[in-house]
Structures are given as structure tokens and as C-alpha cells.
Amino acid sequence: MTEATQTDAKDRKNSFVIVYHRQPYEEVTEGGKTIYRENKSPNGVVPALKGFFSTAKDACWVAWKQSPAPGKAMFQRRIHIEDSYGSYDVVRLPLTAEQVKSFYHVTSKEAFWPILHSFPWLFNYDAVDWDTFCEVNRLFAEAACEQATDDAFIWVHDYNLWLVPHYVRRMKPNARIAFFHHTPFPAPDVFNVVPWRKEILDSLLKCDIVGFHIPRYAENFASLACSLAGAKRLTRRDVEGPFNPTGAALSEPEVTTELTIDGRRVEIDAWPIGTNPEVINKHLSTFEAGGRVADIKNQIGERRLLLSVGRVDYTKGTKQMLEAFDRLLARRPELRGKVQLFCVAVAAADGMTVYRAAQREIERLVGAINGRYGNLSWTPILLSTRPVPFDELLCYYSAADVCWITPLRDGLNLVAKEFVAAQNGEPGALILSEFTGASVEFPEAVSTNPYSAASMDAAIDVALDMSREERESRMESMRRRVNRWDVNHWAHHVQERFAGLGAKRDSNGGKVAPLKTDKSGTDKKPAGKPGDAPRAA
């Protein structure tokens, strides 16, 4: 259990600050007391980021927490955490229910989310409250700067905090600012649907380094910076590492690693986060996990277990996967009663109204397929809209014959890596959408185009009919890649890039970058006072 104490160290300054909307623990109430627990899953972004606290001497995490109604409870803004990752402070930014709804549930999810995933026709301009989005980003930046030394390293995460670098640079001009996108980044013509594209891009170009999962997203960003802001590509290199540089839908043979704009250099990084095979294998080697895997296999019997894991979201391709399963049972009647699909589609939070139609469609399709083909002894699809505990999920990964991952667009998809890492027995087959970031790491997966019914049908046929020898060969190649490019390798890579920024600072006399200059060489200082908002569209 995580130990937490309240701290009033307002004057304490940190040299490393992570800014992310999510808190780095699970907060529960037991016996009227608030308990902070480590995340149940050792995989994912939050545990990976917390790993940086094990080496940081003075670090802080800035997140948001909905403030209680007046008179309900006292809000504890700053707490000190000591857990297996280290000792660090968490500063919680109190947001009202109205701010959360506007900033996160509406602007982020109804406007920016469809753009990032290349669904521009779903962009909802009317619902956007740009002023509130700016205000919340400014509050995040102020909270970060309050905790940071003047030359701190401030690492901002994900698209709903796009404007934080803008405000931080004004308040802490000598800070080193990094930004990491957890999502895809679209081509310029799609991104330019956003009315505030210049304000967002200008903020990102205030960073010292902007990171993405794969080279395609990095190239999309570089193209946007060049075409919209007049940046120039300073450095390009051949794509290396875990990526397949050619032959896949999201492949890139070369990637831009540095831009220059207005006398400043902005580095670009493309490196996908990995999973933690050591932790996964350690759990699956326990007596309890072995027994649970055996139980799952006994329940399935002679049937083939197909596994699909995700959350309710129109980008995840669950609808297309279910339709392909329906066609499979219609095309190949000999498989009826011989296969079973376990579909984990975790329902969105209550405030996320944008996903309600997707959940209704998933539930409708599951009911229709079960009603059409099921009988007393066989239910074709088992649907769970609740999260499956990670330890339990690992056992399903290990027992599954096929993992079926078909997003229409996905920044990376850690499920694919978790499945591969958990395959320590009879080898299964991985079906992977060619529009996931992970697809450029796994050329051995059965690739599919979720927009094409024919491609989806062919993929499930290949996966089910593949020989054991081929499954074993493909899985072994993917397992080697997952083990090599794991979460620790990602952390080491990021730390090297951050250290490189520090070296450049030292060689520049302690300055991050020169001030902007016009053609006459006159210094151009930013207009307005620190914290001024970007103009509204």
C-alpha cells in the first residue's frame, strides 16, 4: 500500500516535474479514510512515468482532482507519496465539475479526440469552450511552475494539456520543457480542421523536445510545423530501432529529429513505450496464475478462445470486429460451438456521453450474434463492460488462441505487447490492425485493415488456420522484440534524450535557446504578461 502524508512544503522547488491529468495512484475510501494505492497494473503509461521517480532526487507530479462541493470535505492539494517507485510529491489541481466537463469530457473528447484519430467529420465545434480549455491549461502550468526551479525539467503529457508549454515558457523562460503525445498525431490537412491550430502549434514549438510513439506521427507534426509555422527541418535520419521502416500502412523510412524556428531548435523524438515482460512472466509463473490459466482452459474445453480487449470508443474498431465474428460464423458453420469470443469493452465514465452510441451498438451486436447462433451449451460471445483486473487479464492472454485487436486508429496499443509477453505456453496468433502504432513493430502479426470486410475476414481465417509451427515462429520473433524494447528500454532512451538537452544547455552558457530575433537582429520579447492566454478563434 502507498503511504501518503500531507505536506505544506510550499517553498520546496523541484528539478523534475511531470504534468499529467491523471493521478499516479488509485484513490479509494475505506472506513471513512482516503487510501492511496499503487496502480494494480504494472503496465501502462502511469507506472512507466513513475519509474522516473526512482532516480530523481527531487520530483513532483501535477494532476487534477475534482474539487468537492462547498462544505463537503477539505481539499488536500499537496500530498507526499512513498511507494515502490520512490518518494515524491503530488500536487492536485482542484477543478470544478463544470471545468472537468468542459475541458475534458467536451473539448478534449468531442473536438480534439476525433481530429487526432483522423475522424474530422466527428469534430464538434459548437460544444467547445476554448476559454475554459485555456484557463485549465494555464492553471496546470501555474501549478507546475510553483513547484519547479527556474531551470527545472518539466515534462507535459498528452493533448488535453497542449497549451501548458505556452504558459510555462512565459513563467519559466529557462525551464526545459518536454511534451509527449500518447495519441496519434494526424496529417496536417486533418489537424488544420481545428480552428485553434496556430495557438496549439505555437505552444508545442515552445518545447525543447516533442515526443511521439512512432515516426509517422513525428513526421506529421514536423510537416505541420513547416507548413503552418514556417519551421525548417534541421536533421533527418533513417528509421531504426523497433520500427519496420517500409511495407506497413504507418511505416516511415526517415524521420525528422530536429526543427529550427525563429532561431530556436526543437527536437522531435519517436519511441514507443514498451511493456514489462519481467513482471508479466513473474506473475504467470506463480502457482495461483498457473491454476487460473488451467481453469480458463477447462472452462473453454475444446473450443478456441478468441480475445479482444479495449474500451468503448468508436476508434477501437470493436464494432468492426464483432461484425467480422458474425460473418465468420455465417461463412464457416463448422466453427459454431468450436470458438468462443471474450470481448472486454470497458464502458466509459458517466460523463463521457460521446461514447454512449458506441456502447449501445456493441451491446446490440453481441445480443444479436448470441441470439442468432447461441444455444444452451454455447454462448458465442462473452462480453464484459467492466475492467478485468490485470492479473486476471494476463491469465486470459496466456490461455487465448487468438488476440484480436482491430482499432480504426490507435496511438500504440499496449494490449498487443502484453499478449505477446504473456504467451509462454501453446503459441497463439495476434491479429493487429495496420492502423495501430504497434503495427510497425510487429510485422509478424496477422495484419488487417478494419475498414475492409474482406481483409477482416481473411485475417481471422489466417489466424485460426495457421499451423502450430508458424504460430510458434511468429510469436518467438515478436517475443524477442517485446523483451528487447521493453518499458525499461523506453525509459533509458527518454533519459538519454533528456540528458542530451541538458548537455546542449551547458554548452550554451546555461540558456535553453536564444531569444527570437527579427530580420534586423533586434530582440523580440513575447508580447503581454506571463500567463496571457492564446487568442481565441
Tab-separated table of N, CA and C in Angstrom, residues 265-318:
chain	number	residue	atom	x	y	z
A	265	ARG	N	15.841	25.818	-31.629
A	265	ARG	CA	15.814	24.429	-32.080
A	265	ARG	C	14.805	23.649	-31.248
A	266	VAL	N	14.029	22.851	-31.915
A	266	VAL	CA	13.049	21.988	-31.253
A	266	VAL	C	13.334	20.556	-31.676
A	267	GLU	N	13.666	19.708	-30.728
A	267	GLU	CA	13.930	18.316	-31.047
A	267	GLU	C	12.620	17.532	-31.135
A	268	ILE	N	12.623	16.502	-31.971
A	268	ILE	CA	11.471	15.611	-32.125
A	268	ILE	C	11.946	14.190	-31.861
A	269	ASP	N	11.169	13.467	-31.080
A	269	ASP	CA	11.547	12.098	-30.744
A	269	ASP	C	10.397	11.159	-31.090
A	270	ALA	N	10.719	9.971	-31.573
A	270	ALA	CA	9.729	8.937	-31.852
A	270	ALA	C	10.221	7.639	-31.244
A	271	TRP	N	9.562	7.223	-30.166
A	271	TRP	CA	9.980	5.996	-29.488
A	271	TRP	C	8.786	5.434	-28.726
A	272	PRO	N	8.374	4.212	-29.028
A	272	PRO	CA	7.150	3.661	-28.421
A	272	PRO	C	7.398	3.115	-27.023
A	273	ILE	N	6.466	3.355	-26.151
A	273	ILE	CA	6.575	2.800	-24.809
A	273	ILE	C	6.430	1.278	-24.891
A	274	GLY	N	7.149	0.582	-24.038
A	274	GLY	CA	7.096	-0.873	-24.030
A	274	GLY	C	6.303	-1.399	-22.853
A	275	THR	N	6.173	-2.710	-22.813
A	275	THR	CA	5.520	-3.358	-21.685
A	275	THR	C	6.598	-3.877	-20.729
A	276	ASN	N	6.179	-4.591	-19.702
A	276	ASN	CA	7.121	-5.089	-18.699
A	276	ASN	C	7.093	-6.613	-18.681
A	277	PRO	N	7.802	-7.258	-19.600
A	277	PRO	CA	7.763	-8.730	-19.687
A	277	PRO	C	8.204	-9.423	-18.407
A	278	GLU	N	9.158	-8.834	-17.696
A	278	GLU	CA	9.658	-9.452	-16.466
A	278	GLU	C	8.536	-9.587	-15.440
A	279	VAL	N	7.765	-8.529	-15.259
A	279	VAL	CA	6.660	-8.563	-14.294
A	279	VAL	C	5.580	-9.530	-14.762
A	280	ILE	N	5.280	-9.511	-16.058
A	280	ILE	CA	4.253	-10.398	-16.606
A	280	ILE	C	4.649	-11.866	-16.410
A	281	ASN	N	5.883	-12.204	-16.757
A	281	ASN	CA	6.337	-13.589	-16.614
A	281	ASN	C	6.414	-14.012	-15.152
A	282	LYS	N	6.789	-13.088	-14.304
A	282	LYS	CA	6.869	-13.403	-12.876
A	282	LYS	C	5.495	-13.775	-12.340
A	283	HIS	N	4.478	-13.031	-12.747
A	283	HIS	CA	3.127	-13.348	-12.276
A	283	HIS	C	2.644	-14.675	-12.837
A	284	LEU	N	2.841	-14.876	-14.136
A	284	LEU	CA	2.337	-16.098	-14.763
A	284	LEU	C	3.060	-17.351	-14.285
A	285	SER	N	4.232	-17.196	-13.676
A	285	SER	CA	4.969	-18.353	-13.167
A	285	SER	C	4.520	-18.760	-11.768
A	286	THR	N	3.615	-17.977	-11.155
A	286	THR	CA	3.139	-18.315	-9.816
A	286	THR	C	2.154	-19.472	-9.869
A	287	PHE	N	2.029	-20.144	-8.755
A	287	PHE	CA	1.101	-21.279	-8.662
A	287	PHE	C	-0.336	-20.815	-8.900
A	288	GLU	N	-0.691	-19.650	-8.342
A	288	GLU	CA	-2.057	-19.152	-8.476
A	288	GLU	C	-2.400	-18.859	-9.929
A	289	ALA	N	-1.466	-18.201	-10.638
A	289	ALA	CA	-1.727	-17.875	-12.045
A	289	ALA	C	-1.806	-19.145	-12.889
A	290	GLY	N	-0.926	-20.082	-12.621
A	290	GLY	CA	-0.977	-21.335	-13.367
A	290	GLY	C	-2.301	-22.050	-13.180
A	291	GLY	N	-2.816	-22.016	-11.952
A	291	GLY	CA	-4.115	-22.626	-11.697
A	291	GLY	C	-5.244	-21.905	-12.401
A	292	ARG	N	-5.148	-20.581	-12.440
A	292	ARG	CA	-6.209	-19.808	-13.100
A	292	ARG	C	-6.198	-20.040	-14.604
A	293	VAL	N	-5.013	-20.119	-15.223
A	293	VAL	CA	-4.924	-20.416	-16.659
A	293	VAL	C	-5.543	-21.776	-16.942
A	294	ALA	N	-5.241	-22.743	-16.094
A	294	ALA	CA	-5.816	-24.081	-16.269
A	294	ALA	C	-7.334	-24.046	-16.139
A	295	ASP	N	-7.845	-23.245	-15.188
A	295	ASP	CA	-9.299	-23.119	-15.024
A	295	ASP	C	-9.948	-22.554	-16.283
A	296	ILE	N	-9.331	-21.527	-16.858
A	296	ILE	CA	-9.881	-20.905	-18.071
A	296	ILE	C	-9.916	-21.929	-19.206
A	297	LYS	N	-8.847	-22.674	-19.360
A	297	LYS	CA	-8.784	-23.669	-20.427
A	297	LYS	C	-9.805	-24.781	-20.210
A	298	ASN	N	-10.023	-25.159	-18.945
A	298	ASN	CA	-11.029	-26.171	-18.645
A	298	ASN	C	-12.434	-25.667	-18.962
A	299	GLN	N	-12.681	-24.383	-18.669
A	299	GLN	CA	-13.988	-23.797	-18.966
A	299	GLN	C	-14.237	-23.731	-20.465
A	300	ILE	N	-13.197	-23.429	-21.217
A	300	ILE	CA	-13.324	-23.335	-22.664
A	300	ILE	C	-13.419	-24.727	-23.292
A	301	GLY	N	-12.734	-25.681	-22.690
A	301	GLY	CA	-12.738	-27.042	-23.215
A	301	GLY	C	-12.001	-27.138	-24.537
A	302	GLU	N	-12.623	-27.776	-25.506
A	302	GLU	CA	-12.011	-27.970	-26.813
A	302	GLU	C	-12.173	-26.760	-27.731
A	303	ARG	N	-12.876	-25.755	-27.261
A	303	ARG	CA	-13.103	-24.580	-28.102
A	303	ARG	C	-11.837	-23.747	-28.226
A	304	ARG	N	-11.784	-22.941	-29.271
A	304	ARG	CA	-10.702	-21.964	-29.459
A	304	ARG	C	-11.131	-20.657	-28.801
A	305	LEU	N	-10.267	-20.090	-27.984
A	305	LEU	CA	-10.588	-18.842	-27.281
A	305	LEU	C	-10.041	-17.658	-28.062
A	306	LEU	N	-10.952	-16.770	-28.493
A	306	LEU	CA	-10.585	-15.514	-29.137
A	306	LEU	C	-10.745	-14.406	-28.103
A	307	LEU	N	-9.785	-13.524	-28.037
A	307	LEU	CA	-9.780	-12.490	-27.001
A	307	LEU	C	-9.656	-11.112	-27.637
A	308	SER	N	-10.545	-10.209	-27.237
A	308	SER	CA	-10.480	-8.805	-27.679
A	308	SER	C	-10.564	-7.926	-26.447
A	309	VAL	N	-9.595	-7.025	-26.272
A	309	VAL	CA	-9.511	-6.197	-25.067
A	309	VAL	C	-9.390	-4.730	-25.467
A	310	GLY	N	-10.243	-3.905	-24.916
A	310	GLY	CA	-10.188	-2.468	-25.188
A	310	GLY	C	-11.226	-1.763	-24.339
A	311	ARG	N	-11.552	-0.559	-24.715
A	311	ARG	CA	-12.614	0.173	-24.035
A	311	ARG	C	-13.593	0.678	-25.078
A	312	VAL	N	-14.727	1.100	-24.612
A	312	VAL	CA	-15.756	1.572	-25.534
A	312	VAL	C	-15.322	2.898	-26.143
A	313	ASP	N	-15.119	2.894	-27.446
A	313	ASP	CA	-14.657	4.068	-28.164
A	313	ASP	C	-14.826	3.769	-29.651
A	314	TYR	N	-15.387	4.724	-30.385
A	314	TYR	CA	-15.612	4.478	-31.813
A	314	TYR	C	-14.319	4.288	-32.584
A	315	THR	N	-13.167	4.675	-31.999
A	315	THR	CA	-11.890	4.486	-32.688
A	315	THR	C	-11.337	3.064	-32.528
A	316	LYS	N	-11.878	2.277	-31.593
A	316	LYS	CA	-11.267	0.999	-31.229
A	316	LYS	C	-11.639	-0.144	-32.161
A	317	GLY	N	-12.598	0.051	-33.056
A	317	GLY	CA	-12.916	-0.978	-34.039
A	317	GLY	C	-13.643	-2.178	-33.478
A	318	THR	N	-14.221	-2.068	-32.282
A	318	THR	CA	-14.942	-3.206	-31.697
A	318	THR	C	-16.144	-3.587	-32.545
